[in-house]
Amino acid sequence: MLPVRKTKRAFNSADAGDGVVFTPGKKRRRCLSSPVSEAGPDLLDTIPDDLVVSILRRLASTSRCPADFINVLMTCKRLKGLATSPHVLSRLSREAIAVKAQNWSEAAHRFLKRCVDAGSLEACYTLGMIRFYCLQNRGNGASLMAKAAISSYAPALYSLAVIQFNGSGGSKNDKDLRAGVALCARAAFLGHVDALRELGHCLQDGYGVPQNVSEGRRFLVQANARELAAVLSSGTEARSWLALPHPNQTQIRGCPLLSDFGCNVPAPEIHPANRFLADWFAVRGGDAPGDGLRLCSHGGCGRPETRKHEFRRCSVCGVVNYCSRACQALDWKLRHKMDCAPVEQDAAGGDGEGNNVQVEGNVNGDNVLVPMS
């Protein structure tokens, strides 16, 4: 007699209404896989491209350093592709494209050029300054700055004015004082503080424009007022600038352009392009561009001479030289007022072009450069 084989019966639990088939005697295997791994696509992939580009444009315009933008490029392939689109590159802030001179490379050059092609005015100005003064590509650098100036970018307008005043990139016969004043006036209209100060000194001295002392004084006061407004809007604590200098104080911190009114205004922030110029020549040639050329003595400028004796120098000490009256006025208040000491006339004499200058003090204590024949 054969043994009876026990079979497993399957039945449908239709009464329960779930339609699940149960097999008696079979253990249910525990699910070891996490349901998260079986989820659908990443939520980032569901966001439309135009919305991501809008967010990236906002991030690009508010970046405080290049690392903020680089971190986005390293996130994923999709963000890298969208972040390098012209819509985003055209909105990069000046801090995001602030290339350091010691890190300059062909890749950095190509990135700035790509930003220029995207329409970034900051990149146009920065790369124009680098090509004009550092790479000695005068024509291309000037054209890039002119491209930004056409779009009413104030720093580019002022830089072109300095080039016209000095005849940079050419001879002394290439100076165009009227063009320099016109460019300065346009930049001053847009609120550029250095252009306001430069235009004020030009009017006071009659340099490239009919002399008008009262109107020049008005522009200088307006420059001081805008500088104070910039300090207030930056969130600087009041005690850092509303402080009377101590009578025995030998070194003044910051740039007290409003010291006559009891204010110690901090030095203005240096534009990344000017910082690049200063670091470029510091890294590659001490603190001078070589071939007997000199740098502007104002530490926040960085512009070098493009020919010998291009910049005017102080006829009192003959040690410092400046690319503009604005740089001279800033450096006088910042440090040179304490360092300037008279020298013999023959030692501080001509600058090689017959453009000797004299330093005089006005009622506001501002140094005024006056051309001498």
Coordinates of C-alpha atoms in Angstrom, one line a residue:
M1 CA 0.0 0.0 0.0
L2 CA 1.5 3.3 -1.1
P3 CA 1.7 6.2 1.4
V4 CA -0.6 9.0 0.9
R5 CA 1.3 12.1 -0.4
K6 CA 0.3 15.3 1.2
T7 CA -0.3 18.2 -1.2
K8 CA -0.4 21.9 -0.6
R9 CA -3.7 23.4 -1.4
A10 CA -4.1 26.9 -2.8
F11 CA -7.2 28.8 -2.2
N12 CA -8.4 32.2 -3.1
S13 CA -9.5 34.4 -0.3
A14 CA -12.2 36.0 -2.2
D15 CA -14.3 36.5 0.8
A16 CA -11.8 38.9 2.2
G17 CA -12.1 40.9 -1.0
D18 CA -8.3 41.3 -1.5
G19 CA -7.8 38.7 -4.2
V20 CA -4.6 37.4 -2.6
V21 CA -3.7 33.7 -3.2
F22 CA -2.5 31.9 -0.1
T23 CA -0.5 28.8 -0.1
P24 CA -0.6 26.9 3.2
G25 CA 2.7 25.7 4.6
K26 CA 4.8 28.3 2.7
K27 CA 6.6 30.9 4.7
R28 CA 6.5 34.4 3.5
R29 CA 10.0 35.8 2.7
R30 CA 10.8 39.1 4.4
C31 CA 11.5 41.9 2.0
L32 CA 15.1 43.1 2.5
S33 CA 15.2 45.8 -0.1
S34 CA 14.3 49.3 0.9
P35 CA 11.4 50.9 -0.9
V36 CA 13.4 54.1 -1.3
S37 CA 15.8 52.4 -3.8
E38 CA 12.8 51.4 -5.9
A39 CA 11.5 55.0 -6.1
G40 CA 11.1 56.9 -9.3
P41 CA 13.5 59.5 -10.8
D42 CA 15.2 62.2 -8.8
L43 CA 13.0 65.2 -7.9
L44 CA 15.6 67.6 -9.5
D45 CA 14.9 65.9 -12.9
T46 CA 11.2 66.8 -12.6
I47 CA 11.9 70.6 -12.4
P48 CA 11.7 72.3 -15.8
D49 CA 14.9 73.7 -17.2
D50 CA 13.6 77.3 -17.4
L51 CA 12.9 77.3 -13.6
V52 CA 16.4 75.9 -12.9
V53 CA 18.0 78.5 -15.1
S54 CA 16.1 81.2 -13.3
I55 CA 17.4 80.0 -9.9
L56 CA 20.9 79.8 -11.3
R57 CA 20.7 83.3 -12.7
R58 CA 19.8 84.5 -9.2
L59 CA 22.6 82.6 -7.6
A60 CA 25.1 83.9 -10.2
S61 CA 24.2 87.5 -9.6
T62 CA 24.6 87.1 -5.8
S63 CA 27.8 85.0 -5.7
R64 CA 30.3 86.3 -3.2
C65 CA 33.3 84.3 -4.6
P66 CA 34.1 82.1 -7.5
A67 CA 33.7 79.0 -5.3
D68 CA 30.0 79.6 -5.0
F69 CA 29.6 79.2 -8.8
I70 CA 32.2 76.4 -9.1
N71 CA 30.3 74.3 -6.5
V72 CA 27.2 74.4 -8.7
L73 CA 29.3 73.2 -11.7
M74 CA 30.5 70.2 -9.7
T75 CA 27.1 69.1 -8.5
C76 CA 25.9 67.2 -11.5
K77 CA 26.0 67.0 -15.3
R78 CA 22.7 68.7 -15.7
L79 CA 23.4 71.7 -13.5
K80 CA 26.8 72.1 -15.1
G81 CA 25.2 72.3 -18.5
L82 CA 22.5 74.8 -17.4
A83 CA 24.9 76.9 -15.4
T84 CA 27.2 77.4 -18.3
S85 CA 24.4 78.7 -20.6
P86 CA 24.7 82.3 -21.8
H87 CA 21.6 83.2 -19.7
V88 CA 23.5 82.4 -16.5
L89 CA 27.0 83.5 -17.5
S90 CA 25.7 87.0 -18.4
R91 CA 24.5 87.5 -14.8
L92 CA 27.7 86.5 -13.0
S93 CA 28.7 89.0 -10.3
R94 CA 32.1 90.7 -10.2
E95 CA 33.1 88.5 -7.3
A96 CA 32.2 85.4 -9.2
I97 CA 34.6 86.2 -12.0
A98 CA 37.3 87.6 -9.7
V99 CA 40.3 85.6 -11.1
K100 CA 43.4 85.8 -9.0
A101 CA 46.6 86.8 -10.7
Q102 CA 48.6 83.9 -9.3
N103 CA 46.0 81.5 -10.7
W104 CA 45.8 83.0 -14.2
S105 CA 45.8 80.4 -16.9
E106 CA 44.6 79.7 -20.4
A107 CA 41.5 78.0 -18.9
A108 CA 40.7 81.2 -16.9
H109 CA 41.2 83.3 -20.0
R110 CA 38.8 81.1 -22.0
F111 CA 36.2 81.2 -19.2
L112 CA 36.3 85.0 -19.1
K113 CA 36.0 85.1 -22.9
R114 CA 33.0 82.8 -22.7
C115 CA 31.4 85.2 -20.2
V116 CA 32.1 88.1 -22.6
D117 CA 30.4 86.2 -25.5
A118 CA 27.4 85.7 -23.2
G119 CA 27.1 89.4 -22.7
S120 CA 28.5 89.9 -19.2
L121 CA 29.6 93.6 -18.7
E122 CA 31.7 92.6 -15.7
A123 CA 33.6 90.2 -17.8
C124 CA 34.0 92.7 -20.6
Y125 CA 35.5 95.2 -18.3
T126 CA 37.7 92.8 -16.3
L127 CA 39.1 91.0 -19.4
G128 CA 39.6 94.4 -21.1
M129 CA 41.7 95.7 -18.2
I130 CA 43.7 92.5 -18.1
R131 CA 44.4 92.5 -21.9
F132 CA 45.1 96.2 -22.0
Y133 CA 47.5 96.5 -19.1
C134 CA 48.8 93.0 -18.3
L135 CA 48.8 91.2 -21.7
Q136 CA 49.6 94.4 -23.6
N137 CA 46.9 93.8 -26.1
R138 CA 46.0 97.4 -26.2
G139 CA 43.5 97.4 -29.1
N140 CA 41.5 94.4 -28.0
G141 CA 41.5 95.5 -24.4
A142 CA 40.3 98.9 -25.2
S143 CA 37.5 97.5 -27.5
L144 CA 36.3 95.3 -24.7
M145 CA 36.1 98.2 -22.3
A146 CA 34.4 100.2 -24.9
K147 CA 31.8 97.4 -25.4
A148 CA 31.0 97.7 -21.7
A149 CA 31.0 101.5 -21.8
I150 CA 28.5 101.5 -24.6
S151 CA 26.1 99.7 -22.3
S152 CA 26.7 102.4 -19.6
Y153 CA 29.0 100.4 -17.4
A154 CA 30.4 103.2 -15.2
P155 CA 33.8 101.6 -14.3
A156 CA 34.6 101.1 -18.0
L157 CA 33.7 104.7 -18.8
Y158 CA 36.0 105.9 -16.1
S159 CA 38.9 103.6 -17.2
L160 CA 38.5 104.9 -20.8
A161 CA 38.6 108.4 -19.4
V162 CA 41.9 107.7 -17.6
I163 CA 43.3 106.3 -20.9
Q164 CA 42.3 109.4 -22.7
F165 CA 43.8 111.7 -20.1
N166 CA 47.2 109.9 -20.2
G167 CA 47.3 108.8 -23.8
S168 CA 47.8 105.3 -22.6
G169 CA 48.9 102.8 -25.2
G170 CA 50.3 105.6 -27.4
S171 CA 52.4 108.8 -27.2
K172 CA 51.8 112.0 -25.3
N173 CA 50.3 113.4 -28.5
D174 CA 47.5 110.9 -28.2
K175 CA 46.1 112.6 -25.1
D176 CA 42.5 113.8 -25.6
L177 CA 41.5 115.8 -22.6
R178 CA 38.1 116.7 -23.9
A179 CA 37.2 113.1 -24.6
G180 CA 38.4 112.2 -21.1
V181 CA 36.2 114.9 -19.5
A182 CA 33.2 113.7 -21.6
L183 CA 33.7 110.1 -20.5
C184 CA 34.2 111.2 -16.9
A185 CA 31.0 113.2 -17.0
R186 CA 29.0 110.2 -18.3
A187 CA 30.4 108.0 -15.5
A188 CA 29.7 110.7 -12.9
F189 CA 26.1 110.9 -14.1
L190 CA 25.9 107.1 -13.4
G191 CA 27.1 107.7 -9.9
H192 CA 30.7 106.5 -10.1
V193 CA 32.5 108.1 -7.1
D194 CA 36.0 108.3 -8.7
A195 CA 34.6 109.9 -11.8
L196 CA 32.8 112.5 -9.7
R197 CA 36.0 113.3 -7.9
E198 CA 38.0 113.4 -11.2
L199 CA 35.5 115.7 -12.8
G200 CA 35.5 117.9 -9.8
H201 CA 39.2 118.4 -9.9
C202 CA 39.2 118.9 -13.7
L203 CA 36.6 121.7 -13.2
Q204 CA 38.6 123.3 -10.4
D205 CA 41.8 123.2 -12.3
G206 CA 40.4 124.0 -15.8
Y207 CA 41.9 120.7 -17.1
G208 CA 40.3 119.8 -20.3
V209 CA 37.3 122.0 -19.5
P210 CA 36.7 125.7 -18.7
Q211 CA 37.6 126.4 -15.1
N212 CA 34.7 126.5 -12.7
V213 CA 35.8 126.3 -9.1
S214 CA 32.3 126.4 -7.5
E215 CA 31.0 123.7 -9.8
G216 CA 34.1 121.5 -9.2
R217 CA 33.6 121.9 -5.5
R218 CA 30.0 120.8 -5.8
F219 CA 31.1 117.6 -7.6
L220 CA 33.7 116.9 -4.9
V221 CA 31.1 117.2 -2.1
Q222 CA 28.8 115.0 -4.1
A223 CA 31.5 112.4 -4.4
N224 CA 32.0 112.5 -0.6
A225 CA 28.2 112.2 0.0
R226 CA 28.0 109.1 -2.3
E227 CA 30.9 107.5 -0.6
L228 CA 29.2 108.0 2.8
A229 CA 26.0 106.6 1.4
A230 CA 27.9 103.5 0.2
V231 CA 29.2 103.0 3.7
L232 CA 25.8 103.3 5.2
S233 CA 24.2 100.8 2.8
S234 CA 27.0 98.3 3.3
G235 CA 25.9 97.8 7.0
T236 CA 29.1 99.0 8.5
E237 CA 28.6 99.9 12.2
A238 CA 28.3 103.6 12.9
R239 CA 31.1 103.6 15.4
S240 CA 33.6 102.6 12.7
W241 CA 33.2 105.9 10.8
L242 CA 31.5 108.3 13.2
A243 CA 34.6 108.9 15.2
L244 CA 36.7 112.0 15.6
P245 CA 40.4 111.3 15.0
H246 CA 42.6 111.5 18.1
P247 CA 44.9 114.6 18.2
N248 CA 47.9 112.4 18.8
Q249 CA 46.9 109.8 16.1
T250 CA 49.8 109.4 13.7
Q251 CA 48.2 106.8 11.4
I252 CA 44.7 107.0 10.2
R253 CA 42.8 103.8 9.4
G254 CA 40.7 103.7 6.3
C255 CA 40.2 106.7 4.0
P256 CA 38.8 109.6 6.0
L257 CA 37.5 111.7 3.0
L258 CA 34.9 113.2 5.3
S259 CA 37.3 113.9 8.2
D260 CA 36.4 117.6 8.0
F261 CA 33.0 116.6 9.2
G262 CA 34.1 114.2 11.9
C263 CA 33.7 111.0 9.9
N264 CA 36.3 108.3 9.4
V265 CA 35.0 106.6 6.2
P266 CA 36.6 103.2 5.5
A267 CA 38.5 102.8 2.3
P268 CA 36.3 101.9 -0.7
E269 CA 36.3 98.3 -1.8
I270 CA 38.8 97.6 -4.6
H271 CA 37.4 96.4 -7.9
P272 CA 38.6 92.8 -8.7
A273 CA 40.1 94.1 -11.9
N274 CA 42.3 96.6 -10.1
R275 CA 43.2 94.0 -7.5
F276 CA 44.3 91.7 -10.4
L277 CA 46.5 94.4 -11.9
A278 CA 48.3 95.1 -8.6
D279 CA 48.8 91.4 -7.9
W280 CA 49.9 90.7 -11.5
F281 CA 52.9 93.0 -11.3
A282 CA 53.7 92.1 -7.7
V283 CA 53.9 88.4 -8.7
R284 CA 55.8 88.9 -11.9
G285 CA 58.2 91.8 -11.3
G286 CA 58.3 92.9 -7.7
D287 CA 56.1 96.0 -7.7
A288 CA 56.9 97.5 -11.0
P289 CA 56.0 96.6 -14.6
G290 CA 59.6 96.8 -15.8
D291 CA 61.4 98.8 -18.5
G292 CA 61.5 101.8 -16.2
L293 CA 57.7 102.0 -16.0
R294 CA 55.9 102.8 -12.8
L295 CA 52.7 101.8 -11.1
C296 CA 50.1 104.2 -9.8
S297 CA 51.1 105.0 -6.2
H298 CA 47.5 104.5 -5.0
G299 CA 47.3 101.0 -3.7
G300 CA 43.7 100.5 -4.9
C301 CA 44.4 101.3 -8.5
G302 CA 47.1 98.9 -9.9
R303 CA 47.4 100.7 -13.3
P304 CA 50.9 100.7 -14.8
E305 CA 52.4 103.1 -17.2
T306 CA 52.4 102.1 -20.9
R307 CA 55.3 104.4 -21.7
K308 CA 57.9 106.2 -19.6
H309 CA 56.9 109.3 -17.7
E310 CA 53.2 108.7 -18.5
F311 CA 51.9 109.4 -15.0
R312 CA 52.3 112.7 -13.2
R313 CA 54.3 112.8 -10.0
C314 CA 54.2 114.9 -6.9
S315 CA 56.4 117.9 -7.4
V316 CA 56.8 118.3 -3.7
C317 CA 58.5 115.0 -2.9
G318 CA 58.9 113.6 -6.4
V319 CA 58.5 110.1 -5.0
V320 CA 54.9 109.2 -5.8
N321 CA 53.0 109.3 -9.2
Y322 CA 49.4 108.9 -10.1
C323 CA 47.4 108.0 -13.1
S324 CA 44.6 110.4 -12.2
R325 CA 43.6 113.2 -9.9
A326 CA 41.1 110.9 -8.2
C327 CA 43.9 108.4 -7.3
Q328 CA 46.0 111.3 -6.1
A329 CA 43.3 112.7 -3.8
L330 CA 42.5 109.3 -2.3
D331 CA 46.2 108.4 -1.7
W332 CA 46.8 111.9 -0.2
K333 CA 44.1 111.3 2.4
L334 CA 45.1 107.7 2.9
R335 CA 48.8 107.9 3.5
H336 CA 50.8 110.4 1.4
K337 CA 49.8 113.4 3.5
M338 CA 51.9 112.0 6.3
D339 CA 54.8 110.9 4.1
C340 CA 55.2 113.8 1.7
A341 CA 58.3 115.9 2.4
P342 CA 59.7 118.7 0.1
V343 CA 62.9 118.0 -1.9
E344 CA 65.1 120.2 -4.0
Q345 CA 63.5 121.6 -7.1
D346 CA 66.0 120.0 -9.5
A347 CA 65.4 116.6 -7.9
A348 CA 61.7 116.8 -8.3
G349 CA 61.8 118.6 -11.6
G350 CA 60.6 117.5 -15.0
D351 CA 58.9 114.3 -15.8
G352 CA 60.5 114.0 -19.2
E353 CA 57.4 115.3 -21.0
G354 CA 57.1 118.9 -19.7
N355 CA 54.1 117.9 -17.6
N356 CA 55.4 118.8 -14.2
V357 CA 52.7 119.1 -11.6
Q358 CA 52.3 121.1 -8.5
V359 CA 50.5 119.9 -5.4
E360 CA 48.4 122.5 -3.7
G361 CA 45.9 122.4 -0.9
N362 CA 42.4 123.8 -1.1
V363 CA 40.1 124.8 1.7
N364 CA 38.8 121.2 1.9
G365 CA 42.3 119.9 2.4
D366 CA 42.1 118.0 -0.9
N367 CA 45.3 117.8 -3.0
V368 CA 44.8 119.4 -6.4
L369 CA 47.2 118.5 -9.3
V370 CA 47.8 121.6 -11.4
P371 CA 49.6 121.2 -14.8
M372 CA 52.6 123.5 -15.2
S373 CA 54.1 124.7 -18.4

